[in-house]
Amino acid sequence: MDAKELTQTLIGYNTVSPRSNVEVMEFLTETLESIDCEVEQVEYRDPAGVLKVNLIGRKGRNTDKRGLALLGHIDTVPAIGWSMNPFEARIADGKMYGRGSCDMKGSVACMIEVASRYADSELNAPLYVVITADEEVGYFGASAVVEKSQMFKKHGFPQYGVVGEPTELHAVYAHKGAVRFTVTAHGRAAHSSTGEGDNANLKLIPFLAEMREIYQELTSDTQYYNAEFTPPFTDWNITISDGECAANITSPLSVCSINYRPMPGDDAQVWIDRARESAERHELIFDLYINAPPVRTSPDAEIIQTALKITGETTPQTVAYSTDATVFAQHMETVIIGPGSIRQAHTVDEWMALDQFPQGASIFNQFVERLCVG
Ligand SMILES: [Zn+2]
């Protein structure tokens, strides 16, 4: 099994988060079975009712130890404005281009390549490869896996988890969480000259003023800072949409979206409640649709110390973005480490350096050697 070739195949499947991923997961089921994994498909319906599949491949059946999970996602962010076909892998200048090459089909392919190197009899603790859906839009796939997997019910959760998000192969022990909500105002469209409309944007304005106060508190009051992170404060990022309503129409709908990244030790609920209370006081509709906690594994934990021995680093890092670890770290000791750079993730003409494939596989292989073989 060659990670580079497998990545090229995976890029050929359009797996932008809202689409059904059944086809690529059928292919990956066959792939995992072909390397002698026991495979479980964990299905669920996403919030839009679309059928999604997660996969768990398991090797090392002759042991009752809890073992190690290599954890990745197959969905990607959308691909708009590319200079090439985002769903056709292209190799040039020592890079592989294609949506998901870096975040994180390349990493998933490295995990499968590593799993293909081992026979059941060589593993003293089980090795899992877990591939989820909907990581990019709210960790729904990971949540379905921890709630519904029969394999994990039977054997227990793995002791250790390696979330292979692009960290340029640095060991990451903590990241910020992800809270997202929308606040919606309804009005009535009319020609603005008639005086008969009801402008939804006007209803949002007093709420927005209060959200700006929260933004200023969270980003300027150092009692909310956490020096473990760069930047040391959260975002409270406010976006507004009225669907580009024309200037001579009273806007019938105005939606504010806020993205908040709580850090370990923060009381996220305080800020969520304050926003909800403000929305309700102004008779707006509040909808919290992502509430993912931050992740922090102790730097002294065995998985972090193992990661440091493998990378040769002396101290682990933090990152400001969130991953499926928000779900998995509640059930296993988790490190975030994987090939590729976050600077190329989610970009137009996304790529991964070709040397990251053997390096990523080598790092994952060393986790298996230390935690499943040794
Ligand atoms: Zn990712």
CSV table of C-alpha atoms and ligand atoms in Angstrom, one decimal:
chain,number,residue,atom,x,y,z
A,1,MET,CA,0.0,0.0,0.0
A,2,ASP,CA,1.5,3.3,-1.1
A,3,ALA,CA,0.2,6.5,0.7
A,4,LYS,CA,1.0,8.7,-2.3
A,5,GLU,CA,-1.0,6.6,-4.8
A,6,LEU,CA,-3.8,6.2,-2.3
A,7,THR,CA,-4.0,9.9,-1.7
A,8,GLN,CA,-4.3,10.5,-5.5
A,9,THR,CA,-7.2,8.1,-5.6
A,10,LEU,CA,-8.9,9.7,-2.6
A,11,ILE,CA,-8.6,13.2,-4.0
A,12,GLY,CA,-10.6,11.9,-7.0
A,13,TYR,CA,-13.7,11.5,-4.8
A,14,ASN,CA,-15.4,14.8,-4.1
A,15,THR,CA,-16.0,14.6,-0.4
A,16,VAL,CA,-16.9,18.2,0.5
A,17,SER,CA,-18.6,17.9,3.9
A,18,PRO,CA,-22.3,18.4,2.9
A,19,ARG,CA,-22.2,15.6,0.3
A,20,SER,CA,-22.8,11.9,1.0
A,21,ASN,CA,-19.5,10.1,1.5
A,22,VAL,CA,-20.9,6.6,0.9
A,23,GLU,CA,-19.0,6.0,-2.3
A,24,VAL,CA,-15.5,6.8,-0.9
A,25,MET,CA,-16.3,4.9,2.3
A,26,GLU,CA,-17.2,1.8,0.2
A,27,PHE,CA,-13.8,2.1,-1.5
A,28,LEU,CA,-12.0,2.6,1.8
A,29,THR,CA,-13.9,-0.4,3.4
A,30,GLU,CA,-12.5,-2.6,0.6
A,31,THR,CA,-9.1,-1.0,1.0
A,32,LEU,CA,-9.0,-1.7,4.8
A,33,GLU,CA,-10.3,-5.3,4.2
A,34,SER,CA,-7.7,-5.9,1.6
A,35,ILE,CA,-5.0,-5.2,4.2
A,36,ASP,CA,-6.7,-7.6,6.6
A,37,CYS,CA,-8.5,-5.2,8.9
A,38,GLU,CA,-11.8,-6.0,10.6
A,39,VAL,CA,-14.0,-3.1,9.5
A,40,GLU,CA,-17.0,-1.5,11.1
A,41,GLN,CA,-19.1,1.1,9.3
A,42,VAL,CA,-20.8,3.6,11.6
A,43,GLU,CA,-23.7,5.4,9.8
A,44,TYR,CA,-25.7,8.4,10.8
A,45,ARG,CA,-27.7,11.2,9.2
A,46,ASP,CA,-26.2,14.6,9.2
A,47,PRO,CA,-28.2,17.7,10.3
A,48,ALA,CA,-29.5,18.0,6.7
A,49,GLY,CA,-30.6,14.4,6.6
A,50,VAL,CA,-27.7,13.2,4.4
A,51,LEU,CA,-26.5,9.6,5.0
A,52,LYS,CA,-22.8,9.7,6.2
A,53,VAL,CA,-20.5,6.8,7.0
A,54,ASN,CA,-17.5,6.6,9.4
A,55,LEU,CA,-15.1,3.7,9.3
A,56,ILE,CA,-13.1,1.8,11.9
A,57,GLY,CA,-10.5,-0.7,10.8
A,58,ARG,CA,-9.0,-2.9,13.4
A,59,LYS,CA,-5.9,-5.1,13.4
A,60,GLY,CA,-4.3,-7.1,16.2
A,61,ARG,CA,-7.2,-9.3,17.2
A,62,ASN,CA,-5.4,-11.7,19.5
A,63,THR,CA,-5.1,-9.4,22.5
A,64,ASP,CA,-7.5,-7.8,25.0
A,65,LYS,CA,-5.3,-4.6,25.4
A,66,ARG,CA,-6.9,-1.3,24.4
A,67,GLY,CA,-4.3,-0.3,21.9
A,68,LEU,CA,-3.8,2.7,19.6
A,69,ALA,CA,-6.1,4.6,17.2
A,70,LEU,CA,-4.8,6.6,14.2
A,71,LEU,CA,-7.6,9.1,13.7
A,72,GLY,CA,-8.4,11.0,10.5
A,73,HIS,CA,-11.3,12.6,8.5
A,74,ILE,CA,-12.3,12.2,4.9
A,75,ASP,CA,-14.4,15.3,4.4
A,76,THR,CA,-13.0,18.5,3.0
A,77,VAL,CA,-13.9,22.1,2.9
A,78,PRO,CA,-15.4,23.4,-0.5
A,79,ALA,CA,-13.1,24.2,-3.4
A,80,ILE,CA,-14.0,27.4,-5.1
A,81,GLY,CA,-11.8,29.6,-7.4
A,82,TRP,CA,-9.1,26.9,-8.1
A,83,SER,CA,-6.7,27.3,-11.0
A,84,MET,CA,-7.0,23.5,-11.6
A,85,ASN,CA,-9.5,20.7,-11.0
A,86,PRO,CA,-9.5,20.3,-7.2
A,87,PHE,CA,-10.7,16.7,-7.5
A,88,GLU,CA,-7.9,15.5,-9.7
A,89,ALA,CA,-4.5,15.1,-8.0
A,90,ARG,CA,-1.6,16.8,-9.8
A,91,ILE,CA,2.1,16.3,-8.9
A,92,ALA,CA,4.5,19.2,-9.7
A,93,ASP,CA,7.4,20.9,-8.1
A,94,GLY,CA,7.7,18.3,-5.3
A,95,LYS,CA,4.1,18.9,-4.3
A,96,MET,CA,0.8,17.0,-4.6
A,97,TYR,CA,-2.1,19.4,-5.4
A,98,GLY,CA,-5.7,18.6,-4.8
A,99,ARG,CA,-8.5,19.3,-2.3
A,100,GLY,CA,-7.7,17.3,0.8
A,101,SER,CA,-4.1,16.5,-0.1
A,102,CYS,CA,-3.0,18.2,3.1
A,103,ASP,CA,-6.3,18.3,5.2
A,104,MET,CA,-6.3,15.4,5.5
A,105,LYS,CA,-6.5,12.6,2.8
A,106,GLY,CA,-2.7,12.4,2.6
A,107,SER,CA,-2.5,11.8,6.3
A,108,VAL,CA,-5.3,9.2,6.2
A,109,ALA,CA,-3.4,7.4,3.4
A,110,CYS,CA,-0.2,7.4,5.5
A,111,MET,CA,-2.2,5.7,8.4
A,112,ILE,CA,-3.5,3.0,6.0
A,113,GLU,CA,0.0,2.4,4.6
A,114,VAL,CA,1.3,1.9,8.1
A,115,ALA,CA,-1.5,-0.5,9.0
A,116,SER,CA,-0.8,-2.5,5.9
A,117,ARG,CA,2.7,-3.2,7.1
A,118,TYR,CA,1.6,-5.3,10.1
A,119,ALA,CA,0.2,-8.7,10.4
A,120,ASP,CA,-2.2,-9.5,13.3
A,121,SER,CA,0.4,-11.7,14.9
A,122,GLU,CA,2.9,-8.9,15.1
A,123,LEU,CA,0.6,-6.6,17.2
A,124,ASN,CA,0.6,-7.1,21.0
A,125,ALA,CA,-2.1,-4.4,21.3
A,126,PRO,CA,-4.7,-3.6,18.7
A,127,LEU,CA,-4.2,-0.9,16.0
A,128,TYR,CA,-7.2,1.0,14.8
A,129,VAL,CA,-7.6,3.3,11.8
A,130,VAL,CA,-10.6,5.6,12.3
A,131,ILE,CA,-11.9,7.7,9.4
A,132,THR,CA,-14.7,10.2,10.1
A,133,ALA,CA,-17.1,12.4,8.2
A,134,ASP,CA,-18.1,16.0,8.9
A,135,GLU,CA,-15.0,17.0,10.9
A,136,GLU,CA,-14.9,20.4,9.0
A,137,VAL,CA,-18.5,21.3,9.9
A,138,GLY,CA,-19.0,20.2,13.6
A,139,TYR,CA,-17.3,16.9,14.5
A,140,PHE,CA,-20.6,15.0,13.8
A,141,GLY,CA,-18.8,11.9,12.5
A,142,ALA,CA,-16.5,11.6,15.5
A,143,SER,CA,-19.5,12.1,17.8
A,144,ALA,CA,-21.4,9.2,16.0
A,145,VAL,CA,-18.3,7.0,16.3
A,146,VAL,CA,-18.1,7.4,20.1
A,147,GLU,CA,-21.8,7.0,20.6
A,148,LYS,CA,-22.6,4.2,18.2
A,149,SER,CA,-19.5,2.0,17.5
A,150,GLN,CA,-20.2,-1.6,18.4
A,151,MET,CA,-16.4,-2.3,18.1
A,152,PHE,CA,-15.6,0.2,20.8
A,153,LYS,CA,-18.5,-1.0,22.9
A,154,LYS,CA,-17.1,-4.5,22.7
A,155,HIS,CA,-13.4,-3.8,23.2
A,156,GLY,CA,-13.5,-0.4,25.0
A,157,PHE,CA,-12.1,2.7,23.6
A,158,PRO,CA,-8.4,2.6,22.5
A,159,GLN,CA,-6.0,3.7,25.2
A,160,TYR,CA,-4.2,6.2,22.9
A,161,GLY,CA,-5.3,8.3,20.0
A,162,VAL,CA,-3.2,10.1,17.3
A,163,VAL,CA,-5.2,12.7,15.5
A,164,GLY,CA,-3.3,13.1,12.2
A,165,GLU,CA,-4.2,16.7,11.4
A,166,PRO,CA,-1.5,18.8,9.6
A,167,THR,CA,1.0,20.0,12.3
A,168,GLU,CA,4.1,19.6,10.1
A,169,LEU,CA,4.8,16.6,12.3
A,170,HIS,CA,5.1,18.6,15.5
A,171,ALA,CA,3.6,17.1,18.7
A,172,VAL,CA,0.5,19.1,19.8
A,173,TYR,CA,-1.0,18.6,23.3
A,174,ALA,CA,-3.7,21.2,23.3
A,175,HIS,CA,-6.0,23.2,21.0
A,176,LYS,CA,-8.9,25.7,21.3
A,177,GLY,CA,-12.5,24.5,21.2
A,178,ALA,CA,-15.2,25.6,18.7
A,179,VAL,CA,-18.5,27.2,19.5
A,180,ARG,CA,-20.7,28.5,16.7
A,181,PHE,CA,-24.1,30.0,16.7
A,182,THR,CA,-26.4,32.1,14.5
A,183,VAL,CA,-28.8,34.8,15.5
A,184,THR,CA,-31.5,35.5,13.1
A,185,ALA,CA,-33.8,38.5,12.6
A,186,HIS,CA,-36.9,38.3,10.3
A,187,GLY,CA,-38.4,41.4,8.6
A,188,ARG,CA,-40.5,42.0,5.5
A,189,ALA,CA,-39.3,42.9,2.0
A,190,ALA,CA,-40.8,45.9,0.3
A,191,HIS,CA,-39.7,48.6,-2.1
A,192,SER,CA,-37.9,50.9,0.4
A,193,SER,CA,-39.7,54.0,-1.0
A,194,THR,CA,-43.1,52.7,0.1
A,195,GLY,CA,-42.5,52.8,3.8
A,196,GLU,CA,-44.3,49.4,4.0
A,197,GLY,CA,-41.3,47.2,4.7
A,198,ASP,CA,-39.8,45.9,7.9
A,199,ASN,CA,-36.0,45.9,7.9
A,200,ALA,CA,-34.4,42.9,9.6
A,201,ASN,CA,-31.0,44.5,9.8
A,202,LEU,CA,-32.3,47.2,12.1
A,203,LYS,CA,-33.5,44.5,14.5
A,204,LEU,CA,-30.0,43.0,14.7
A,205,ILE,CA,-28.2,46.3,15.5
A,206,PRO,CA,-28.7,46.4,19.3
A,207,PHE,CA,-27.7,42.8,19.6
A,208,LEU,CA,-24.6,43.4,17.5
A,209,ALA,CA,-23.6,46.3,19.8
A,210,GLU,CA,-23.7,43.9,22.8
A,211,MET,CA,-21.7,41.3,20.9
A,212,ARG,CA,-19.1,43.9,20.2
A,213,GLU,CA,-18.8,44.5,24.0
A,214,ILE,CA,-18.2,40.8,24.5
A,215,TYR,CA,-15.6,40.8,21.7
A,216,GLN,CA,-13.8,43.7,23.4
A,217,GLU,CA,-13.9,42.0,26.8
A,218,LEU,CA,-12.6,38.7,25.5
A,219,THR,CA,-9.8,40.1,23.4
A,220,SER,CA,-8.6,43.0,25.6
A,221,ASP,CA,-9.1,41.9,29.2
A,222,THR,CA,-6.0,39.8,30.1
A,223,GLN,CA,-7.9,37.8,32.8
A,224,TYR,CA,-9.3,35.9,29.8
A,225,TYR,CA,-5.9,35.2,28.2
A,226,ASN,CA,-4.1,31.9,28.2
A,227,ALA,CA,-0.4,32.2,27.6
A,228,GLU,CA,-0.2,28.6,26.3
A,229,PHE,CA,-1.7,29.8,23.0
A,230,THR,CA,-0.9,32.1,20.1
A,231,PRO,CA,-2.8,34.4,20.1
A,232,PRO,CA,-3.4,34.1,23.8
A,233,PHE,CA,-7.0,35.2,23.4
A,234,THR,CA,-10.1,33.7,21.8
A,235,ASP,CA,-11.8,35.0,18.7
A,236,TRP,CA,-15.4,36.1,19.0
A,237,ASN,CA,-15.7,36.5,15.2
A,238,ILE,CA,-18.8,38.2,14.1
A,239,THR,CA,-20.1,37.9,10.5
A,240,ILE,CA,-23.4,39.3,9.2
A,241,SER,CA,-25.4,38.4,6.1
A,242,ASP,CA,-28.6,39.7,4.7
A,243,GLY,CA,-28.1,37.8,1.4
A,244,GLU,CA,-26.7,40.9,-0.3
A,245,CYS,CA,-30.1,42.6,-0.2
A,246,ALA,CA,-30.4,45.5,-2.7
A,247,ALA,CA,-30.2,49.0,-1.3
A,248,ASN,CA,-33.7,49.8,-2.3
A,249,ILE,CA,-35.3,46.7,-0.7
A,250,THR,CA,-36.0,46.5,3.1
A,251,SER,CA,-34.1,43.4,4.1
A,252,PRO,CA,-36.4,40.5,5.0
A,253,LEU,CA,-33.7,38.4,6.7
A,254,SER,CA,-30.5,39.2,8.6
A,255,VAL,CA,-28.3,36.6,10.1
A,256,CYS,CA,-25.4,37.1,12.5
A,257,SER,CA,-22.9,34.2,12.9
A,258,ILE,CA,-20.4,34.1,15.7
A,259,ASN,CA,-17.4,31.8,16.1
A,260,TYR,CA,-15.9,31.5,19.5
A,261,ARG,CA,-12.9,29.4,20.5
A,262,PRO,CA,-12.8,28.6,24.2
A,263,MET,CA,-9.5,27.7,25.7
A,264,PRO,CA,-8.8,25.0,28.4
A,265,GLY,CA,-10.2,26.3,31.7
A,266,ASP,CA,-12.6,28.8,30.1
A,267,ASP,CA,-16.2,28.8,31.2
A,268,ALA,CA,-17.7,28.8,27.7
A,269,GLN,CA,-21.2,28.5,28.9
A,270,VAL,CA,-21.1,32.0,30.5
A,271,TRP,CA,-20.5,33.6,27.1
A,272,ILE,CA,-23.0,31.4,25.3
A,273,ASP,CA,-25.6,32.3,27.9
A,274,ARG,CA,-24.9,36.0,27.6
A,275,ALA,CA,-25.3,35.9,23.8
A,276,ARG,CA,-28.5,33.8,24.1
A,277,GLU,CA,-30.0,36.1,26.7
A,278,SER,CA,-29.2,39.2,24.5
A,279,ALA,CA,-30.7,37.5,21.4
A,280,GLU,CA,-33.9,36.6,23.3
A,281,ARG,CA,-34.2,40.1,24.9
A,282,HIS,CA,-34.1,41.6,21.4
A,283,GLU,CA,-36.6,39.0,20.1
A,284,LEU,CA,-34.1,37.3,17.8
A,285,ILE,CA,-33.8,33.5,17.1
A,286,PHE,CA,-30.7,32.0,18.7
A,287,ASP,CA,-29.3,28.7,17.3
A,288,LEU,CA,-26.3,27.1,18.8
A,289,TYR,CA,-25.1,24.4,16.4
A,290,ILE,CA,-21.5,23.7,17.4
A,291,ASN,CA,-20.3,23.4,21.0
A,292,ALA,CA,-17.0,21.6,21.0
A,293,PRO,CA,-14.8,21.9,24.1
A,294,PRO,CA,-11.1,22.7,24.0
A,295,VAL,CA,-8.5,19.9,24.2
A,296,ARG,CA,-5.7,19.6,26.7
A,297,THR,CA,-3.7,16.4,27.3
A,298,SER,CA,-1.1,16.8,30.0
A,299,PRO,CA,2.3,17.3,28.6
A,300,ASP,CA,3.4,14.6,31.0
A,301,ALA,CA,0.9,12.1,29.6
A,302,GLU,CA,2.4,9.0,28.1
A,303,ILE,CA,1.1,9.7,24.6
A,304,ILE,CA,2.7,13.2,24.6
A,305,GLN,CA,6.0,11.9,26.0
A,306,THR,CA,6.0,9.2,23.3
A,307,ALA,CA,5.3,11.7,20.6
A,308,LEU,CA,8.2,13.9,21.8
A,309,LYS,CA,10.6,10.9,21.8
A,310,ILE,CA,9.5,10.1,18.2
A,311,THR,CA,9.9,13.7,16.9
A,312,GLY,CA,13.0,14.5,19.0
A,313,GLU,CA,11.3,17.7,20.3
A,314,THR,CA,11.7,18.8,23.9
A,315,THR,CA,8.3,20.5,24.4
A,316,PRO,CA,4.9,19.9,22.8
A,317,GLN,CA,3.0,22.7,21.1
A,318,THR,CA,-0.5,24.2,21.0
A,319,VAL,CA,-2.6,25.2,18.0
A,320,ALA,CA,-5.5,27.6,17.7
A,321,TYR,CA,-7.8,25.5,15.5
A,322,SER,CA,-10.0,22.6,16.5
A,323,THR,CA,-10.0,19.0,15.4
A,324,ASP,CA,-11.9,15.7,16.0
A,325,ALA,CA,-9.8,15.5,19.2
A,326,THR,CA,-12.5,17.6,20.8
A,327,VAL,CA,-14.5,14.4,20.8
A,328,PHE,CA,-11.9,11.7,21.0
A,329,ALA,CA,-9.8,13.2,23.8
A,330,GLN,CA,-12.8,12.6,26.1
A,331,HIS,CA,-12.3,8.9,25.6
A,332,MET,CA,-8.6,8.3,25.0
A,333,GLU,CA,-5.2,9.9,25.7
A,334,THR,CA,-4.7,12.0,22.6
A,335,VAL,CA,-2.0,13.8,20.7
A,336,ILE,CA,-2.4,15.8,17.5
A,337,ILE,CA,0.4,15.2,15.0
A,338,GLY,CA,0.4,14.7,11.2
A,339,PRO,CA,2.0,15.5,7.9
A,340,GLY,CA,1.4,18.7,6.0
A,341,SER,CA,1.1,22.3,7.1
A,342,ILE,CA,-2.0,24.1,8.3
A,343,ARG,CA,-0.9,27.0,6.1
A,344,GLN,CA,-1.9,24.9,3.0
A,345,ALA,CA,-5.1,23.5,4.6
A,346,HIS,CA,-8.4,25.1,3.3
A,347,THR,CA,-6.5,27.1,0.7
A,348,VAL,CA,-7.1,27.6,-3.0
A,349,ASP,CA,-4.8,25.1,-4.9
A,350,GLU,CA,-4.1,23.2,-1.6
A,351,TRP,CA,-1.0,21.0,-1.7
A,352,MET,CA,1.1,18.8,0.4
A,353,ALA,CA,4.9,18.5,0.0
A,354,LEU,CA,5.8,15.0,-1.4
A,355,ASP,CA,8.4,14.4,1.3
A,356,GLN,CA,5.6,14.6,3.9
A,357,PHE,CA,4.2,11.3,2.8
A,358,PRO,CA,7.2,9.1,3.8
A,359,GLN,CA,7.9,11.3,6.9
A,360,GLY,CA,4.2,11.1,8.0
A,361,ALA,CA,4.1,7.3,7.5
A,362,SER,CA,7.4,7.0,9.5
A,363,ILE,CA,6.0,9.0,12.4
A,364,PHE,CA,2.8,7.0,12.6
A,365,ASN,CA,4.9,3.8,12.2
A,366,GLN,CA,6.9,4.7,15.3
A,367,PHE,CA,3.7,5.2,17.3
A,368,VAL,CA,2.7,1.6,16.3
A,369,GLU,CA,6.1,0.2,17.2
A,370,ARG,CA,6.1,1.8,20.6
A,371,LEU,CA,2.4,1.3,21.6
A,372,CYS,CA,1.3,-1.8,19.7
A,373,VAL,CA,4.4,-3.9,19.1
A,374,GLY,CA,6.9,-3.0,21.9
B,1,ZN,ZN,-8.7,18.5,9.0
